[in-house]
mmCIF file of C-alpha atoms and ligand atoms in Angstrom:
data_model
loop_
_atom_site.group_PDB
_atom_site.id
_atom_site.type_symbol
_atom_site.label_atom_id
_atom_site.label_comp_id
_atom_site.label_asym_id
_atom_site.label_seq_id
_atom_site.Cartn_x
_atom_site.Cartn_y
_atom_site.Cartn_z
ATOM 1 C CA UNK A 1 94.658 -181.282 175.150
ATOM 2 C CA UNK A 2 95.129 -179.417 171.650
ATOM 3 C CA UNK A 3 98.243 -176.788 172.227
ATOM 4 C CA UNK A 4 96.430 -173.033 172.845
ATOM 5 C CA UNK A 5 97.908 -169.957 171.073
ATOM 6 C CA UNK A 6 99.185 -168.643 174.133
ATOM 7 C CA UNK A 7 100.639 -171.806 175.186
ATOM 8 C CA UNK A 8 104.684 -171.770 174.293
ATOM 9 C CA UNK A 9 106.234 -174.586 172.271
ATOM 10 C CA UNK A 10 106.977 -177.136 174.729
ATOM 11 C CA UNK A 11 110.627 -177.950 173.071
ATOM 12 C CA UNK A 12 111.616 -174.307 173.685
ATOM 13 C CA UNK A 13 112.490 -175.346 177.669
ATOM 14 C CA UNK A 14 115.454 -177.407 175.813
ATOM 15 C CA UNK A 15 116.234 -174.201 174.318
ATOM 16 C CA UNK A 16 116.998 -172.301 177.645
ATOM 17 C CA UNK A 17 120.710 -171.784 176.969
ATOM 18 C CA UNK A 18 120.073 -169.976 173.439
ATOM 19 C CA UNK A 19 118.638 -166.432 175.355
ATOM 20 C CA UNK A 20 120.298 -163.898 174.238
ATOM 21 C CA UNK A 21 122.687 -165.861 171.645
ATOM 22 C CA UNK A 22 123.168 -164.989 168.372
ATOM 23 C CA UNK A 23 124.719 -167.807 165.385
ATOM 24 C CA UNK A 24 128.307 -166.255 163.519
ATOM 25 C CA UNK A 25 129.127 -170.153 162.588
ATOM 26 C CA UNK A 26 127.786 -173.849 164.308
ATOM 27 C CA UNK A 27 130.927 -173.545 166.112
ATOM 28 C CA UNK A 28 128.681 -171.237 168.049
ATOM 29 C CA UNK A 29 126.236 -173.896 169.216
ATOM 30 C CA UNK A 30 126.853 -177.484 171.347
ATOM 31 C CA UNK A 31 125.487 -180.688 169.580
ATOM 32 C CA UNK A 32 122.249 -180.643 171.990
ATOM 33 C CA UNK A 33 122.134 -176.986 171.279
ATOM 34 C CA UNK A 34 121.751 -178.010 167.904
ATOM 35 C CA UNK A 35 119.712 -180.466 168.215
ATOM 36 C CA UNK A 36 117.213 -178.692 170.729
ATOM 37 C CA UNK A 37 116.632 -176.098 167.921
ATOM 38 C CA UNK A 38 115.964 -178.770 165.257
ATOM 39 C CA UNK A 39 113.338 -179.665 167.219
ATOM 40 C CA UNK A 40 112.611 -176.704 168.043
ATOM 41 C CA UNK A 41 111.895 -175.221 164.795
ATOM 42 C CA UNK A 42 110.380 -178.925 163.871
ATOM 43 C CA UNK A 43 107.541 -178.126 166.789
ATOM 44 C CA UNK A 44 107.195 -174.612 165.189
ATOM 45 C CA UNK A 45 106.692 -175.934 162.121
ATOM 46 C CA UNK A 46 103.786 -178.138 163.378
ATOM 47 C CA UNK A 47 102.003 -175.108 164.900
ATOM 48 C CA UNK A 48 102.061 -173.225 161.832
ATOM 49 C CA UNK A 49 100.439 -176.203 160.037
ATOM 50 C CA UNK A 50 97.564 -176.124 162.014
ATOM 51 C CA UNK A 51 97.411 -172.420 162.306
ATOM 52 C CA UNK A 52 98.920 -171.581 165.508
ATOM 53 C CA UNK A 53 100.075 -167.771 165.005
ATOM 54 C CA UNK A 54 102.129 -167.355 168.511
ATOM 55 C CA UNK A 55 103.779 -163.845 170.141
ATOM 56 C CA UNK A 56 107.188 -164.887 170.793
ATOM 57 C CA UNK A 57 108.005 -162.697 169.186
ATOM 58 C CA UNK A 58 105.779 -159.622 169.898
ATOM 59 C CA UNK A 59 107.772 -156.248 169.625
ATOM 60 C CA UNK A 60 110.709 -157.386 168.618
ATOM 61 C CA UNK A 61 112.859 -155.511 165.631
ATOM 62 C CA UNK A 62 115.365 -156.999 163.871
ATOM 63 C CA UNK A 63 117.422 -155.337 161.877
ATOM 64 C CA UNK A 64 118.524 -157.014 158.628
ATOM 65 C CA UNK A 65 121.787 -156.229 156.856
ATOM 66 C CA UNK A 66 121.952 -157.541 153.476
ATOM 67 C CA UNK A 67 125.287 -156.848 151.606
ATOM 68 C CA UNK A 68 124.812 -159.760 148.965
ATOM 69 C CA UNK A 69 121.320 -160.518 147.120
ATOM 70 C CA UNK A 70 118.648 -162.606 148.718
ATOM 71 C CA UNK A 71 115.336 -165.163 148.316
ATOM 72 C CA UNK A 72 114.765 -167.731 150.557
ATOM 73 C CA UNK A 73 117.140 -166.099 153.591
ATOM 74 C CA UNK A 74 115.265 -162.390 153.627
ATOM 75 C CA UNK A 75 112.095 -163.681 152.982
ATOM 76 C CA UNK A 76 112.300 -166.700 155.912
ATOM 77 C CA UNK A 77 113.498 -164.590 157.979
ATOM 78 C CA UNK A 78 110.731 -161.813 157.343
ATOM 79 C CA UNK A 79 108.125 -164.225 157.515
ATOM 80 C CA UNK A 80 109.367 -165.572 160.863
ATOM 81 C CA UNK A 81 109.192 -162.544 162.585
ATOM 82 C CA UNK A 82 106.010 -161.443 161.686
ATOM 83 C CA UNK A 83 104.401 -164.872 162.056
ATOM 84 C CA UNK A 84 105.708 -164.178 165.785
ATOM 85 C CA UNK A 85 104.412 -161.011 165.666
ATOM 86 C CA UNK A 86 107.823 -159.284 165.304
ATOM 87 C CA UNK A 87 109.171 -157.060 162.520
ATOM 88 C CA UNK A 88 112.068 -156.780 160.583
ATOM 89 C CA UNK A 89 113.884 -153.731 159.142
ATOM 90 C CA UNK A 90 115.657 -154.416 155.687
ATOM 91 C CA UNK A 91 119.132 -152.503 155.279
ATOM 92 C CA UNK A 92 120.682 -153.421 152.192
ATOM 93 C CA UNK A 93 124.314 -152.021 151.510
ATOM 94 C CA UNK A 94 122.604 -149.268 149.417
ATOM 95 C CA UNK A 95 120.546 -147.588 152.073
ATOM 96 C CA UNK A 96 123.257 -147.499 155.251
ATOM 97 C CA UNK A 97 126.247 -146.136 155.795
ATOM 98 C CA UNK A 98 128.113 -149.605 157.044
ATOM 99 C CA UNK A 99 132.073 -149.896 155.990
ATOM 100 C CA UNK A 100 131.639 -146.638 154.508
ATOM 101 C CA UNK A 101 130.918 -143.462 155.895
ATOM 102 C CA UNK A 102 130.595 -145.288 159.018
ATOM 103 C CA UNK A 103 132.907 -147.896 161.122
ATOM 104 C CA UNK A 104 130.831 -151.456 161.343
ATOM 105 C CA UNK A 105 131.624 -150.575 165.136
ATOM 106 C CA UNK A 106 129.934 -147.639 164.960
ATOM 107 C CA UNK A 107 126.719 -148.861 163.353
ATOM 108 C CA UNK A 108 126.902 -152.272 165.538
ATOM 109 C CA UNK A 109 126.680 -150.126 168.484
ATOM 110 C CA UNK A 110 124.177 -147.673 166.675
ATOM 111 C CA UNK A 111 121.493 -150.279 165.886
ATOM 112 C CA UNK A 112 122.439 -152.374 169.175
ATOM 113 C CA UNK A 113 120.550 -149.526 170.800
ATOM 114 C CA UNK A 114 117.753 -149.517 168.917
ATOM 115 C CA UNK A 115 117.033 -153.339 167.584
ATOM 116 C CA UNK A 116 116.483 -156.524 169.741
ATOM 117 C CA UNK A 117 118.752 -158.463 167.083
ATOM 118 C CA UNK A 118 120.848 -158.396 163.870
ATOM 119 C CA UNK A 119 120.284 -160.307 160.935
ATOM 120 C CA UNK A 120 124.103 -159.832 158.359
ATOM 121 C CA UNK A 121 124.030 -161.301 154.879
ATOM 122 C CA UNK A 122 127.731 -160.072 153.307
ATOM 123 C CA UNK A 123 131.039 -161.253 152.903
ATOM 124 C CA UNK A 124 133.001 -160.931 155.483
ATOM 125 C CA UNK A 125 133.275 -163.579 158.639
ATOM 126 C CA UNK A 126 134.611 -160.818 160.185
ATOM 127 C CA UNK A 127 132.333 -158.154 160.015
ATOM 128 C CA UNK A 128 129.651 -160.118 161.180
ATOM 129 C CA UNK A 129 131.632 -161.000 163.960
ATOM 130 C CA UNK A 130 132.196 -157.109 164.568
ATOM 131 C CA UNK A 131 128.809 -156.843 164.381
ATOM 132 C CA UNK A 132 128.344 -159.218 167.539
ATOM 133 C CA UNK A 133 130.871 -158.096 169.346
ATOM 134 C CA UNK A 134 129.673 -154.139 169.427
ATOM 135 C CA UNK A 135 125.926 -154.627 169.300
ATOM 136 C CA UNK A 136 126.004 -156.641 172.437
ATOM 137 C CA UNK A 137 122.728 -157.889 170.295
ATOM 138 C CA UNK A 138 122.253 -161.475 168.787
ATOM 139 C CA UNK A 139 123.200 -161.719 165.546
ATOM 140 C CA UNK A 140 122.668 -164.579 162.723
ATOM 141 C CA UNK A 141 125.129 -165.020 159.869
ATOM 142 C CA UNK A 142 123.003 -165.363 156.884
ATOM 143 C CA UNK A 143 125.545 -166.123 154.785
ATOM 144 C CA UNK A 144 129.035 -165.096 154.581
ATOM 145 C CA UNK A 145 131.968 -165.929 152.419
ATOM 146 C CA UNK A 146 133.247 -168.704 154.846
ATOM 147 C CA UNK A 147 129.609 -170.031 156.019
ATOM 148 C CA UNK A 148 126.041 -170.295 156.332
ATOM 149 C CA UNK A 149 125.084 -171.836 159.274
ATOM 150 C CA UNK A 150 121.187 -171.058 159.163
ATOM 151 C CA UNK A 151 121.539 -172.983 156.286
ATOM 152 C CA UNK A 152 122.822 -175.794 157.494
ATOM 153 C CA UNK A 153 119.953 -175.845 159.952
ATOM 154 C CA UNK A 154 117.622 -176.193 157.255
ATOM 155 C CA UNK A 155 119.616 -178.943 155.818
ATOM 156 C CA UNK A 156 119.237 -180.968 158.883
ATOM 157 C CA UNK A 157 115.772 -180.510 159.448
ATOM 158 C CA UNK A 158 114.863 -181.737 156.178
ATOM 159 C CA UNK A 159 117.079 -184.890 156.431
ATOM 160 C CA UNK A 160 115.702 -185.683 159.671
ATOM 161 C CA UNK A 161 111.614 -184.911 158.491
ATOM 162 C CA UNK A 162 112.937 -187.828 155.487
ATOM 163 C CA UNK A 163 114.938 -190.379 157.126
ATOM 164 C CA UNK A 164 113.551 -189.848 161.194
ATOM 165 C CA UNK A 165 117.416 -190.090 162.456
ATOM 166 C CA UNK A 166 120.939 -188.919 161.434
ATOM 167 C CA UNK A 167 122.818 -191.993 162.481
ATOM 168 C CA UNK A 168 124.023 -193.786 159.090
ATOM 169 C CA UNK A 169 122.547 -191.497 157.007
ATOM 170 C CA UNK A 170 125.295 -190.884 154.199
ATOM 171 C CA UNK A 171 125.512 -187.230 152.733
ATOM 172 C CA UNK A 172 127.803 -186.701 149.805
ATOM 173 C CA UNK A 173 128.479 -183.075 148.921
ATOM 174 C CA UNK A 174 129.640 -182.449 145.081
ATOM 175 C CA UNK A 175 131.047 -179.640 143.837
ATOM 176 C CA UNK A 176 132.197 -176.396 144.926
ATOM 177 C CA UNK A 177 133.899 -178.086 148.174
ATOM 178 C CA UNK A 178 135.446 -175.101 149.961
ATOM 179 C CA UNK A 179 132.296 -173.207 149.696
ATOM 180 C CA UNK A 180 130.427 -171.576 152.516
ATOM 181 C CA UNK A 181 127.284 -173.658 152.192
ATOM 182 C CA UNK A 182 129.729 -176.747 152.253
ATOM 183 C CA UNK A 183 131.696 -175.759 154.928
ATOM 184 C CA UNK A 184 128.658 -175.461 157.454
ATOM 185 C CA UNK A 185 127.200 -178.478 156.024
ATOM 186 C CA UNK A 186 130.029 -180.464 156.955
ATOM 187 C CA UNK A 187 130.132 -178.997 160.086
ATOM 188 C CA UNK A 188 126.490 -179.423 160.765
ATOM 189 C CA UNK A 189 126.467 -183.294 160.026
ATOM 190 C CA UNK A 190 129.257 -183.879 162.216
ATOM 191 C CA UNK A 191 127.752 -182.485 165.148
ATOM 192 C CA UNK A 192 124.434 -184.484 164.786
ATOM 193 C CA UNK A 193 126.466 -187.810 163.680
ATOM 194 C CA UNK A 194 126.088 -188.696 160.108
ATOM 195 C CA UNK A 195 128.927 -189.871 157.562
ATOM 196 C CA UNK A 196 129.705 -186.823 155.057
ATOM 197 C CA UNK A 197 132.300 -186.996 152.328
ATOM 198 C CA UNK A 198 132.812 -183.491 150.198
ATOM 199 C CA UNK A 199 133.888 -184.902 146.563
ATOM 200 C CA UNK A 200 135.490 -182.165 145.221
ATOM 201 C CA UNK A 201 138.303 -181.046 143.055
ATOM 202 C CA UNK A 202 141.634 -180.900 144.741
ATOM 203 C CA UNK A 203 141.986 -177.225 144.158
ATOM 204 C CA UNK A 204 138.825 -176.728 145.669
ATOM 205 C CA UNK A 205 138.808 -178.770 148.623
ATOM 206 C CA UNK A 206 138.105 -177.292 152.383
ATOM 207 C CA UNK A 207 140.654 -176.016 154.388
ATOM 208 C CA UNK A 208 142.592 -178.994 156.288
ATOM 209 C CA UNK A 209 142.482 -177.370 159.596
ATOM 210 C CA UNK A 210 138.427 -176.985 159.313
ATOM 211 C CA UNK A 211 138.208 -180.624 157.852
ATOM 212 C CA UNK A 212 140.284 -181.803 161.132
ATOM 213 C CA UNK A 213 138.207 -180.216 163.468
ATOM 214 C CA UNK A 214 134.827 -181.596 161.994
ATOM 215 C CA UNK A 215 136.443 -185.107 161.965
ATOM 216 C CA UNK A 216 137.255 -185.257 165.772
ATOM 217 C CA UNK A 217 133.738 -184.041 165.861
ATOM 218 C CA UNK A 218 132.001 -186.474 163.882
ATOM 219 C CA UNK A 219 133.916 -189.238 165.715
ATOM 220 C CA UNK A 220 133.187 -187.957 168.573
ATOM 221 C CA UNK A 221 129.558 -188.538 167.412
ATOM 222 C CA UNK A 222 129.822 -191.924 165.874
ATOM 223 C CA UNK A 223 129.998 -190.335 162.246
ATOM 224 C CA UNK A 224 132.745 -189.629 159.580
ATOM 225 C CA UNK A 225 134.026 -186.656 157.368
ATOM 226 C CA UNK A 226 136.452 -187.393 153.835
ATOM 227 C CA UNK A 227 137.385 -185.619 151.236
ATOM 228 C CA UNK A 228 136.592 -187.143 147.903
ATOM 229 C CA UNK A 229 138.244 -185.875 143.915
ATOM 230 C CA UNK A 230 136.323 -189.355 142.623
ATOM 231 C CA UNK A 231 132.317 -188.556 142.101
ATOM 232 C CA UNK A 232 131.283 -191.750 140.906
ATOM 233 C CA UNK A 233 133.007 -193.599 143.871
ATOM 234 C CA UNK A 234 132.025 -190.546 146.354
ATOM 235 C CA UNK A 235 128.270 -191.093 145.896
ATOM 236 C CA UNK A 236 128.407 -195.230 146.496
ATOM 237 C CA UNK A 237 125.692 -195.897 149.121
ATOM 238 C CA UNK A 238 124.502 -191.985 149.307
ATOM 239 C CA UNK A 239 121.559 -191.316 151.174
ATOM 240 C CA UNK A 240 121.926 -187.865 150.305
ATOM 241 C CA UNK A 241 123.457 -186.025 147.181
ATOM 242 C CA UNK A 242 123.715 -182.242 148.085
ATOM 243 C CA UNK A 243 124.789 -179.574 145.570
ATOM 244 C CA UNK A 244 125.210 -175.608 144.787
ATOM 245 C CA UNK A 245 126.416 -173.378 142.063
ATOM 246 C CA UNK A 246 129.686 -173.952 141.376
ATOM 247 C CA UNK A 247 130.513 -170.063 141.708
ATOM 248 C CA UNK A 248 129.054 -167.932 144.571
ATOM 249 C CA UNK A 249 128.172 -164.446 145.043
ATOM 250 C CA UNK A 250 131.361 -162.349 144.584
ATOM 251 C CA UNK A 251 132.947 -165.046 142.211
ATOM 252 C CA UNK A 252 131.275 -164.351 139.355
ATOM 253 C CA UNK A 253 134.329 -163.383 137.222
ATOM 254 C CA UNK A 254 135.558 -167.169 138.201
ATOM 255 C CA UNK A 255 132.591 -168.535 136.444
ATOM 256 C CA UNK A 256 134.302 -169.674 133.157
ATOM 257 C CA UNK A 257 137.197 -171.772 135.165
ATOM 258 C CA UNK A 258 134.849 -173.101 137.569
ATOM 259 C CA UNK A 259 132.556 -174.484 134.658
ATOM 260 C CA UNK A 260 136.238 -176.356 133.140
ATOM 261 C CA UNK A 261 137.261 -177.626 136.850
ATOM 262 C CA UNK A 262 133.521 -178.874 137.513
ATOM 263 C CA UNK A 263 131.756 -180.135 135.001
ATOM 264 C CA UNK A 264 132.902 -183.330 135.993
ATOM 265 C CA UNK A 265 131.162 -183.120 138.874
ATOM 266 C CA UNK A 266 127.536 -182.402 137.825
ATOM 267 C CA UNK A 267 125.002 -184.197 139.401
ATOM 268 C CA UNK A 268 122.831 -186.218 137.176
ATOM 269 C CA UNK A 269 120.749 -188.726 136.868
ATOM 270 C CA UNK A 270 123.794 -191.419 136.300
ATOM 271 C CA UNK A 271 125.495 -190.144 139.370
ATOM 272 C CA UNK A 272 122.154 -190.955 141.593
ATOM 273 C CA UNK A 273 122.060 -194.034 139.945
ATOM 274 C CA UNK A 274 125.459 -194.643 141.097
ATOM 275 C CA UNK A 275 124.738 -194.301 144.523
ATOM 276 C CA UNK A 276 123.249 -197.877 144.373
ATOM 277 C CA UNK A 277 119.707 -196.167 146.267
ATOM 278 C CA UNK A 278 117.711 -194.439 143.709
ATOM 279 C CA UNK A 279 115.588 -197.622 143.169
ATOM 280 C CA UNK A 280 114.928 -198.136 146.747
ATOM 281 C CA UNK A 281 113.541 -194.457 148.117
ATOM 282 C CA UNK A 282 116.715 -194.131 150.219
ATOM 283 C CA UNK A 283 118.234 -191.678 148.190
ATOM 284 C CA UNK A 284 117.272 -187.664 148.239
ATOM 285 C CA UNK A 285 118.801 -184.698 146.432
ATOM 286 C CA UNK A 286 118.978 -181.595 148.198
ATOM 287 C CA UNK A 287 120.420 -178.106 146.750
ATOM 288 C CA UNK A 288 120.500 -174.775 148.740
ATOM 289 C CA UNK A 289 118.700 -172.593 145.819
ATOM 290 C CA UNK A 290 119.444 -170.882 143.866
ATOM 291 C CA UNK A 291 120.156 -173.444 141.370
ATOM 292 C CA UNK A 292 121.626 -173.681 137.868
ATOM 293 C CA UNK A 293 119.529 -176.425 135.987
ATOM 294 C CA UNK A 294 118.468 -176.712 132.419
ATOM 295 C CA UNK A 295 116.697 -174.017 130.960
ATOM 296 C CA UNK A 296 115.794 -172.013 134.326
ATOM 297 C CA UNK A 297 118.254 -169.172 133.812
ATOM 298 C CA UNK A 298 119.711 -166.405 131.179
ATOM 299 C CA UNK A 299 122.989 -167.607 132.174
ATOM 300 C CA UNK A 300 121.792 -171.723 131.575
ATOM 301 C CA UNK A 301 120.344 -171.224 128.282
ATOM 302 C CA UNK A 302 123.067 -171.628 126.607
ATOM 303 C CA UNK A 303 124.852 -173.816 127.750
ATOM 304 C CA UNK A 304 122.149 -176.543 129.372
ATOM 305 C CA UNK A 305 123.234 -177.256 133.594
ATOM 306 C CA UNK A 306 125.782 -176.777 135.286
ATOM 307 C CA UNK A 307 125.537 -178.331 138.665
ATOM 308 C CA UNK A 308 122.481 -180.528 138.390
ATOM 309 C CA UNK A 309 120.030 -181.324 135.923
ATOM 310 C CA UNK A 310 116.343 -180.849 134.788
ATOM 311 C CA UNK A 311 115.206 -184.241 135.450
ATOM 312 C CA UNK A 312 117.446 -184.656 139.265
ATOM 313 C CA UNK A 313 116.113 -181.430 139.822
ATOM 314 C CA UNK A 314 112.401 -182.019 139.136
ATOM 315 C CA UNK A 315 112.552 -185.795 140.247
ATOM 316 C CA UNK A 316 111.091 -187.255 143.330
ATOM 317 C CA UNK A 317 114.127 -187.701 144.566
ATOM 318 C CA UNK A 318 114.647 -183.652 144.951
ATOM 319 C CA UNK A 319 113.526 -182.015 148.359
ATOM 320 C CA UNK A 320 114.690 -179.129 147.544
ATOM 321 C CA UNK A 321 111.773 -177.101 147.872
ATOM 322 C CA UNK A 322 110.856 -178.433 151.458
ATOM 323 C CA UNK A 323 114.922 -177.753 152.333
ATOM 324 C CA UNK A 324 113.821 -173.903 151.114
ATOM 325 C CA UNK A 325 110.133 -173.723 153.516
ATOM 326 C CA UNK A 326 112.288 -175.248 156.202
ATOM 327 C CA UNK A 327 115.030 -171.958 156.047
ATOM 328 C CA UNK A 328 111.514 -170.159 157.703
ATOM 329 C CA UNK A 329 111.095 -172.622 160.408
ATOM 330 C CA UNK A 330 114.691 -172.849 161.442
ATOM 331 C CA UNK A 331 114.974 -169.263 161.546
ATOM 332 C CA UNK A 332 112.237 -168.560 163.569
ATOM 333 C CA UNK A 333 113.385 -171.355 166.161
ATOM 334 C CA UNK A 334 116.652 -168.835 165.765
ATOM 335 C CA UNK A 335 115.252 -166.024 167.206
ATOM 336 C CA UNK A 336 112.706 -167.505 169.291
ATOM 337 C CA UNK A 337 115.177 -169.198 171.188
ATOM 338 C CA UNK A 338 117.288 -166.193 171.968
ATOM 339 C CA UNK A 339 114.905 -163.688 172.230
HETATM 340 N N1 LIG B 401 119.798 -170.616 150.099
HETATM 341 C C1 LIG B 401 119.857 -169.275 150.237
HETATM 342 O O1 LIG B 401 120.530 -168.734 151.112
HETATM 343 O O2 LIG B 401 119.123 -168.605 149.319
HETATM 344 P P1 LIG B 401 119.071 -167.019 149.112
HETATM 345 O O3 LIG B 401 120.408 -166.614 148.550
HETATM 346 O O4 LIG B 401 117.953 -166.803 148.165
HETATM 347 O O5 LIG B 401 118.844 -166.377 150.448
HETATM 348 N N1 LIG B 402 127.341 -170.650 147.765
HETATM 349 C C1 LIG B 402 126.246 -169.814 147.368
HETATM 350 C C2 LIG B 402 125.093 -170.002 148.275
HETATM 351 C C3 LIG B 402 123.890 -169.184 147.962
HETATM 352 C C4 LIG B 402 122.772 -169.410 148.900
HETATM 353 C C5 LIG B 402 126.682 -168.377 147.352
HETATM 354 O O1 LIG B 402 127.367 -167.952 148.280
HETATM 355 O O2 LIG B 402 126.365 -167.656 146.394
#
């Protein structure tokens, strides 16, 4: 019988132990946790494809602290709410008090009282932590200096819609390696299993005691982490070749030195080619957005790429615009699941 409207996703019984729960980092969640919500937001997905508008969400606010700029993150989450037929209140640093006048304790415990959940975009690890802690709300990190889990859930979901499984899939990060979109990543594809090296300039490589702790969990899983300084020999056998800018938001004055230390590490065509799997469809290239390419940017114009190029970017190869619809999905199994 065709799913009703009214009729809750069936994969949201796996996600019983998610009520109430925010996500600070994937630490947060247990590798069936994680994988419940994959398929959670997977069956969510599905319904909105054949126009299933649900009320999971109906009457719930959301408050969402933005400290750094936004696309895909404030407008997935936006859309996920109301598609639930919740709402979301945008507070960027401009229009609230937070770290200023007021304590983040202060306005934690302020909007606790008044919102059902707290989305934080800034820079601190800690603050959204804070945030957590005084709320006594959920709260989703989307995006901090150190991480950004919810993007990591996007991530997954897209290798899993391309290859059906995690086990032997390859991913080879390149680039900024000590970044928060790489940390998560690493940490998401030990939980679920798969073999991730982060290639990487020594001076930019993760912290040792985070790159221990996803080891143990990747073995623990039947998958591997390394750390890589050697693209070429990083990518050989890549299933996946994952990217981002090579300076994030708050570095911007590091741009010129990051551009020295990384060129080396763009990805282009010659690197997918050294993967030995461009010919044979095993091979996809996936990049967070936003992305430097050729000619897309004031800041590109000038100088061509930086971290990938026009025709990686535009090739069949890229999913990068299904990785950026799937930041919606995964969000929405988010705060479906805990509230
Ligand atoms: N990938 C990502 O977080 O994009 P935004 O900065 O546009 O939210
Ligand atoms: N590492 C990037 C990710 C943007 C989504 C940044 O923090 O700017």
């Amino acid at each position: 019988m065709p799913a009703r409207h009214e009729d809750p996703p069936v994969s949201l019984l796996q996600c019983a132990s998610l009520k109430g729960r925010g996500l600070l980092s994937l630490d947060d969640l247990t590798d069936d946790e994680l994988l419940a919500l994959l398929d959670l937001a997977a069956e969510l997905k599905q319904r909105k494809r054949v126009g299933i508008r649900g009320n999971l969400l109906h009457r719930k606010h959301i408050a969402m602290i933005f400290e750094k700029t936004s696309t895909r993150t404030r407008c997935a989450a936006a859309v996920a709410a109301a598609d639930e037929g919740g709402r979301t209140e945008y507070l960027s640093a401009r229009d609230i008090h937070l770290g200023k006048k007021e304590s983040v304790a202060d306005t934690a415990r302020v909007l606790g009282r008044m919102f059902d959940g707290i989305f934080f975009r800034g820079y601190s690890q800690q603050r959204v932590a804070w945030l957590a802690e005084y709320s006594g709300r959920p709260v989703w990190n989307g995006l901090t200096d150190e991480s950004h889990p919810t993007q990591a859930l996007a991530d997954l979901l897209t290798v899993r819609e391309r290859f059906g499984a995690f086990k032997g899939v390859k991913v080879v990060y390149v680039g900024d390696g000590r970044n928060n979109v790489a940390n998560s990543l690493m940490a998401g594809c030990a939980k679920v299993g798969m073999d991730f090296v982060d290639c990487t300039p020594p001076s930019l490589a993760p912290p040792r005691d985070l790159v221990a702790a996803a080891e143990r969990v990747a073995a623990a899983n039947g998958g591997s982490v390394a750390i890589s300084h050697d693209p070429a020999l990083a990518v050989r056998g890549a299933n996946v070749v994952y990217t981002d800018v090579w300076a994030s938001m708050g570095e911007e004055s590091k741009m010129e030195e990051r551009i020295a230390l990384l060129k080396p590490y763009r990805v282009d065509m010659a690197l997918m080619n050294a993967t030995g799997n461009a010919a044979n469809g095993a091979l996809v290239f996936l990049h967070c957005l936003p992305a430097f390419h050729d000619r897309n940017t004031d800041l590109t114009k000038d100088i061509g790429a930086m971290e990938v190029t026009d025709d990686v970017f535009e090739s069949k190869m890229s999913l990068v615009f299904d990785q950026a619809e799937n930041r919606m999905h995964t969000i929405k199994a988010l705060f479906v699941a805990a509230l």
